[in-house]
PDB file of C-alpha atoms in Angstrom:
ATOM      1  CA  MET A  21      -0.189  -0.242  -0.075  1.00 65.00           C
ATOM      2  CA  ILE A  22       2.997   2.233   1.363  1.00 71.00           C
ATOM      3  CA  LYS A  23       4.751   1.230  -2.531  1.00 64.00           C
ATOM      4  CA  ARG A  24       1.891   2.707  -4.393  1.00 67.00           C
ATOM      5  CA  LEU A  25       1.528   5.879  -2.185  1.00 55.00           C
ATOM      6  CA  LEU A  26       5.108   5.541  -2.887  1.00 55.00           C
ATOM      7  CA  LEU A  27       4.445   5.983  -7.008  1.00 54.00           C
ATOM      8  CA  ILE A  28       1.539   7.812  -7.657  1.00 65.00           C
ATOM      9  CA  SER A  29       3.224  10.403  -5.655  1.00 57.00           C
ATOM     10  CA  LEU A  30       6.347  10.391  -7.370  1.00 56.00           C
ATOM     11  CA  VAL A  31       4.468   9.582 -10.913  1.00 55.00           C
ATOM     12  CA  LEU A  32       2.120  13.083  -9.615  1.00 54.00           C
ATOM     13  CA  GLY A  33       5.707  15.000  -9.002  1.00 54.00           C
ATOM     14  CA  ILE A  34       7.064  13.225 -12.278  1.00 58.00           C
ATOM     15  CA  LEU A  35       3.907  15.012 -14.165  1.00 52.00           C
ATOM     16  CA  SER A  36       3.486  18.520 -12.744  1.00 52.00           C
ATOM     17  CA  GLY A  37       7.519  18.934 -12.914  1.00 50.00           C
ATOM     18  CA  CYS A  38       6.935  18.539 -17.417  1.00 48.00           C
ATOM     19  CA  SER A  39       4.302  21.304 -16.494  1.00 46.00           C
ATOM     20  CA  LEU A  40       6.194  23.908 -15.638  1.00 44.00           C
ATOM     21  CA  VAL A  41       8.780  22.534 -17.775  1.00 47.00           C
ATOM     22  CA  ASP A  42       6.556  22.944 -20.701  1.00 47.00           C
ATOM     23  CA  ASP A  43       5.212  26.911 -18.685  1.00 48.00           C
ATOM     24  CA  VAL A  44       9.175  27.201 -18.399  1.00 48.00           C
ATOM     25  CA  ASN A  45       9.499  26.735 -22.457  1.00 48.00           C
ATOM     26  CA  ASN A  46       6.353  27.646 -23.584  1.00 50.00           C
ATOM     27  CA  SER A  47       7.792  31.315 -22.306  1.00 54.00           C
ATOM     28  CA  LEU A  48      11.121  30.894 -23.891  1.00 65.00           C
ATOM     29  CA  ASP A  49       9.249  30.476 -27.364  1.00 86.00           C
ATOM     30  CA  TYR A  50       7.703  33.635 -27.148  1.00 91.00           C
ATOM     31  CA  THR A  51      10.446  35.984 -25.609  1.00 90.00           C
ATOM     32  CA  LYS A  52      12.661  34.636 -28.530  1.00 92.00           C
ATOM     33  CA  GLU A  53       9.561  34.789 -31.460  1.00 94.00           C
ATOM     34  CA  ALA A  54       8.560  38.651 -30.244  1.00 94.00           C
ATOM     35  CA  THR A  55      12.493  39.526 -30.118  1.00 94.00           C
ATOM     36  CA  THR A  56      12.996  38.591 -33.669  1.00 96.00           C
ATOM     37  CA  PHE A  57       9.431  40.483 -34.613  1.00 97.00           C
ATOM     38  CA  ILE A  58      11.151  43.468 -33.147  1.00 96.00           C
ATOM     39  CA  ASN A  59      13.998  43.163 -34.731  1.00 96.00           C
ATOM     40  CA  GLU A  60      12.503  42.437 -37.684  1.00 97.00           C
ATOM     41  CA  VAL A  61      10.293  45.691 -37.011  1.00 96.00           C
ATOM     42  CA  SER A  62      13.377  47.410 -36.881  1.00 94.00           C
ATOM     43  CA  GLN A  63      15.576  45.533 -40.057  1.00 95.00           C
ATOM     44  CA  PHE A  64      12.014  46.507 -42.405  1.00 95.00           C
ATOM     45  CA  ALA A  65      12.107  50.577 -40.793  1.00 91.00           C
ATOM     46  CA  GLU A  66      15.653  50.472 -42.406  1.00 90.00           C
ATOM     47  CA  SER A  67      15.002  48.830 -45.666  1.00 91.00           C
ATOM     48  CA  ILE A  68      12.114  50.356 -45.954  1.00 91.00           C
ATOM     49  CA  SER A  69      13.131  54.244 -45.559  1.00 86.00           C
ATOM     50  CA  GLU A  70      15.719  53.808 -48.842  1.00 88.00           C
ATOM     51  CA  LEU A  71      13.344  51.517 -50.503  1.00 90.00           C
ATOM     52  CA  ALA A  72      11.070  54.628 -50.710  1.00 87.00           C
ATOM     53  CA  GLN A  73      13.878  57.135 -51.437  1.00 87.00           C
ATOM     54  CA  GLN A  74      14.542  54.527 -54.963  1.00 89.00           C
ATOM     55  CA  ALA A  75      10.681  54.109 -55.789  1.00 85.00           C
ATOM     56  CA  ALA A  76      10.396  58.167 -56.406  1.00 83.00           C
ATOM     57  CA  THR A  77      12.149  57.933 -58.913  1.00 87.00           C
ATOM     58  CA  GLN A  78      12.087  53.739 -60.055  1.00 88.00           C
ATOM     59  CA  THR A  79       9.214  51.855 -61.183  1.00 86.00           C
ATOM     60  CA  ASP A  80      10.988  48.675 -60.146  1.00 91.00           C
ATOM     61  CA  ALA A  81      11.665  49.855 -56.561  1.00 89.00           C
ATOM     62  CA  LYS A  82       7.795  51.256 -56.114  1.00 89.00           C
ATOM     63  CA  GLU A  83       6.905  47.970 -56.922  1.00 91.00           C
ATOM     64  CA  THR A  84       9.716  46.238 -54.166  1.00 94.00           C
ATOM     65  CA  LEU A  85       8.495  49.021 -51.859  1.00 93.00           C
ATOM     66  CA  THR A  86       4.748  47.701 -52.040  1.00 93.00           C
ATOM     67  CA  LYS A  87       5.750  44.440 -51.457  1.00 96.00           C
ATOM     68  CA  GLU A  88       7.694  45.027 -48.613  1.00 96.00           C
ATOM     69  CA  LEU A  89       5.122  46.493 -47.151  1.00 96.00           C
ATOM     70  CA  ASP A  90       3.142  44.144 -47.919  1.00 97.00           C
ATOM     71  CA  ALA A  91       5.388  40.885 -46.195  1.00 97.00           C
ATOM     72  CA  MET A  92       5.302  43.599 -43.036  1.00 98.00           C
ATOM     73  CA  LYS A  93       1.187  43.186 -42.835  1.00 98.00           C
ATOM     74  CA  ALA A  94       1.345  39.296 -43.153  1.00 98.00           C
ATOM     75  CA  GLN A  95       4.656  39.357 -39.974  1.00 98.00           C
ATOM     76  CA  ILE A  96       2.346  42.010 -38.528  1.00 98.00           C
ATOM     77  CA  SER A  97      -0.911  39.891 -38.822  1.00 97.00           C
ATOM     78  CA  GLU A  98       1.016  36.631 -37.606  1.00 97.00           C
ATOM     79  CA  PHE A  99       2.878  38.203 -34.530  1.00 97.00           C
ATOM     80  CA  ASN A 100      -0.066  39.567 -33.482  1.00 97.00           C
ATOM     81  CA  GLY A 101      -2.253  35.321 -33.797  1.00 95.00           C
ATOM     82  CA  ILE A 102       0.648  34.018 -31.063  1.00 94.00           C
ATOM     83  CA  GLU A 103      -0.564  33.032 -27.407  1.00 92.00           C
ATOM     84  CA  ALA A 104       1.756  35.273 -24.612  1.00 93.00           C
ATOM     85  CA  PRO A 105       1.860  32.974 -21.703  1.00 92.00           C
ATOM     86  CA  ALA A 106       0.728  34.611 -18.594  1.00 90.00           C
ATOM     87  CA  PHE A 107       3.749  36.736 -17.779  1.00 88.00           C
ATOM     88  CA  ALA A 108       4.125  38.630 -20.679  1.00 91.00           C
ATOM     89  CA  SER A 109       0.275  39.163 -21.545  1.00 93.00           C
ATOM     90  CA  ASN A 110       0.878  43.450 -20.774  1.00 93.00           C
ATOM     91  CA  VAL A 111       3.284  43.512 -23.493  1.00 93.00           C
ATOM     92  CA  HIS A 112       2.023  41.647 -25.803  1.00 95.00           C
ATOM     93  CA  GLU A 113      -0.929  43.514 -25.774  1.00 96.00           C
ATOM     94  CA  GLN A 114       0.513  46.976 -25.731  1.00 96.00           C
ATOM     95  CA  LEU A 115       2.642  45.064 -29.266  1.00 97.00           C
ATOM     96  CA  VAL A 116      -0.527  43.883 -30.801  1.00 98.00           C
ATOM     97  CA  ALA A 117      -2.167  47.433 -30.067  1.00 98.00           C
ATOM     98  CA  LEU A 118       1.453  48.726 -31.392  1.00 98.00           C
ATOM     99  CA  ASN A 119       1.173  46.719 -34.503  1.00 98.00           C
ATOM    100  CA  ASP A 120      -2.502  48.177 -34.909  1.00 98.00           C
ATOM    101  CA  THR A 121      -1.739  51.547 -34.875  1.00 97.00           C
ATOM    102  CA  LEU A 122       1.606  50.234 -38.075  1.00 97.00           C
ATOM    103  CA  LEU A 123      -0.717  48.559 -40.068  1.00 97.00           C
ATOM    104  CA  THR A 124      -2.980  51.617 -40.414  1.00 96.00           C
ATOM    105  CA  ASP A 125       0.351  53.283 -40.822  1.00 95.00           C
ATOM    106  CA  ILE A 126       1.344  51.008 -43.844  1.00 95.00           C
ATOM    107  CA  ASN A 127      -1.829  50.940 -45.248  1.00 95.00           C
ATOM    108  CA  GLY A 128      -2.464  54.812 -45.268  1.00 93.00           C
ATOM    109  CA  TYR A 129       1.056  55.238 -46.480  1.00 91.00           C
ATOM    110  CA  MET A 130      -0.044  52.280 -49.461  1.00 91.00           C
ATOM    111  CA  ASP A 131      -2.241  54.719 -50.460  1.00 91.00           C
ATOM    112  CA  GLN A 132       0.221  57.615 -50.669  1.00 88.00           C
ATOM    113  CA  ILE A 133       2.396  55.174 -52.868  1.00 86.00           C
ATOM    114  CA  GLN A 134      -0.939  54.919 -55.659  1.00 84.00           C
ATOM    115  CA  ASN A 135      -0.661  58.429 -55.370  1.00 85.00           C
ATOM    116  CA  GLY A 136       2.952  59.331 -56.407  1.00 82.00           C
ATOM    117  CA  VAL A 137       4.163  60.252 -52.897  1.00 80.00           C
ATOM    118  CA  THR A 138       7.037  57.811 -51.481  1.00 77.00           C
ATOM    119  CA  ASP A 139       8.439  60.144 -48.093  1.00 79.00           C
ATOM    120  CA  PHE A 140       8.300  57.488 -45.492  1.00 78.00           C
ATOM    121  CA  GLN A 141       9.306  60.108 -42.546  1.00 77.00           C
ATOM    122  CA  ASN A 142       6.280  61.386 -42.806  1.00 77.00           C
ATOM    123  CA  SER A 143       3.929  58.601 -42.537  1.00 81.00           C
ATOM    124  CA  GLY A 144       3.499  58.175 -39.450  1.00 86.00           C
ATOM    125  CA  MET A 145       4.680  54.262 -39.313  1.00 90.00           C
ATOM    126  CA  ALA A 146       8.921  55.680 -38.477  1.00 89.00           C
ATOM    127  CA  GLN A 147       7.475  56.802 -34.569  1.00 92.00           C
ATOM    128  CA  THR A 148       5.224  53.417 -34.562  1.00 94.00           C
ATOM    129  CA  ILE A 149       8.102  51.003 -35.300  1.00 94.00           C
ATOM    130  CA  ASN A 150      10.527  53.224 -32.801  1.00 93.00           C
ATOM    131  CA  LYS A 151       7.764  52.823 -30.034  1.00 95.00           C
ATOM    132  CA  ILE A 152       7.814  48.417 -31.543  1.00 95.00           C
ATOM    133  CA  THR A 153      11.491  48.989 -30.819  1.00 93.00           C
ATOM    134  CA  GLU A 154      10.776  50.775 -27.194  1.00 93.00           C
ATOM    135  CA  THR A 155       9.499  47.356 -26.255  1.00 93.00           C
ATOM    136  CA  MET A 156      12.663  45.203 -26.034  1.00 90.00           C
ATOM    137  CA  ASP A 157      13.873  46.656 -23.027  1.00 87.00           C
ATOM    138  CA  MET A 158      10.333  45.725 -21.361  1.00 88.00           C
ATOM    139  CA  LEU A 159      10.224  42.468 -22.988  1.00 86.00           C
ATOM    140  CA  GLN A 160      14.211  41.604 -21.712  1.00 84.00           C
ATOM    141  CA  ASN A 161      13.020  42.024 -18.272  1.00 83.00           C
ATOM    142  CA  LEU A 162      10.068  40.207 -17.775  1.00 74.00           C
ATOM    143  CA  GLN A 163       9.994  36.684 -15.515  1.00 65.00           C
ATOM    144  CA  PRO A 164       8.484  33.722 -16.078  1.00 62.00           C
TER     145      PRO A 164
END
């Protein structure tokens, strides 16, 4: 009887330990995905600024610019669909809100491109992207 109780206790202990390991892995996965996303947004800002300057005079650069904007919209939608662990929910909610603003900025900028305006700096995207990259500090300070 005692052996069975010990065996059951051991099994329950192992199973609860597995849950803890899963929680830590999910936390690390989210932190890694969010960090990667923020870095991609930062790289996007750098490449878009250059493409916007080129798009003012080159038709093929304008097409590339539009493709890059569409690709970022897809990345934003994908990131917004991630389920954040409880400890990161506040940061994730802030990122999702900023991403929604960035989507609006991108759509507005794409409308401007259709009208021949390619000025990235005055598009509002640069400010929103800066706010997104500022969340990196909060993300790095998260504790599961």
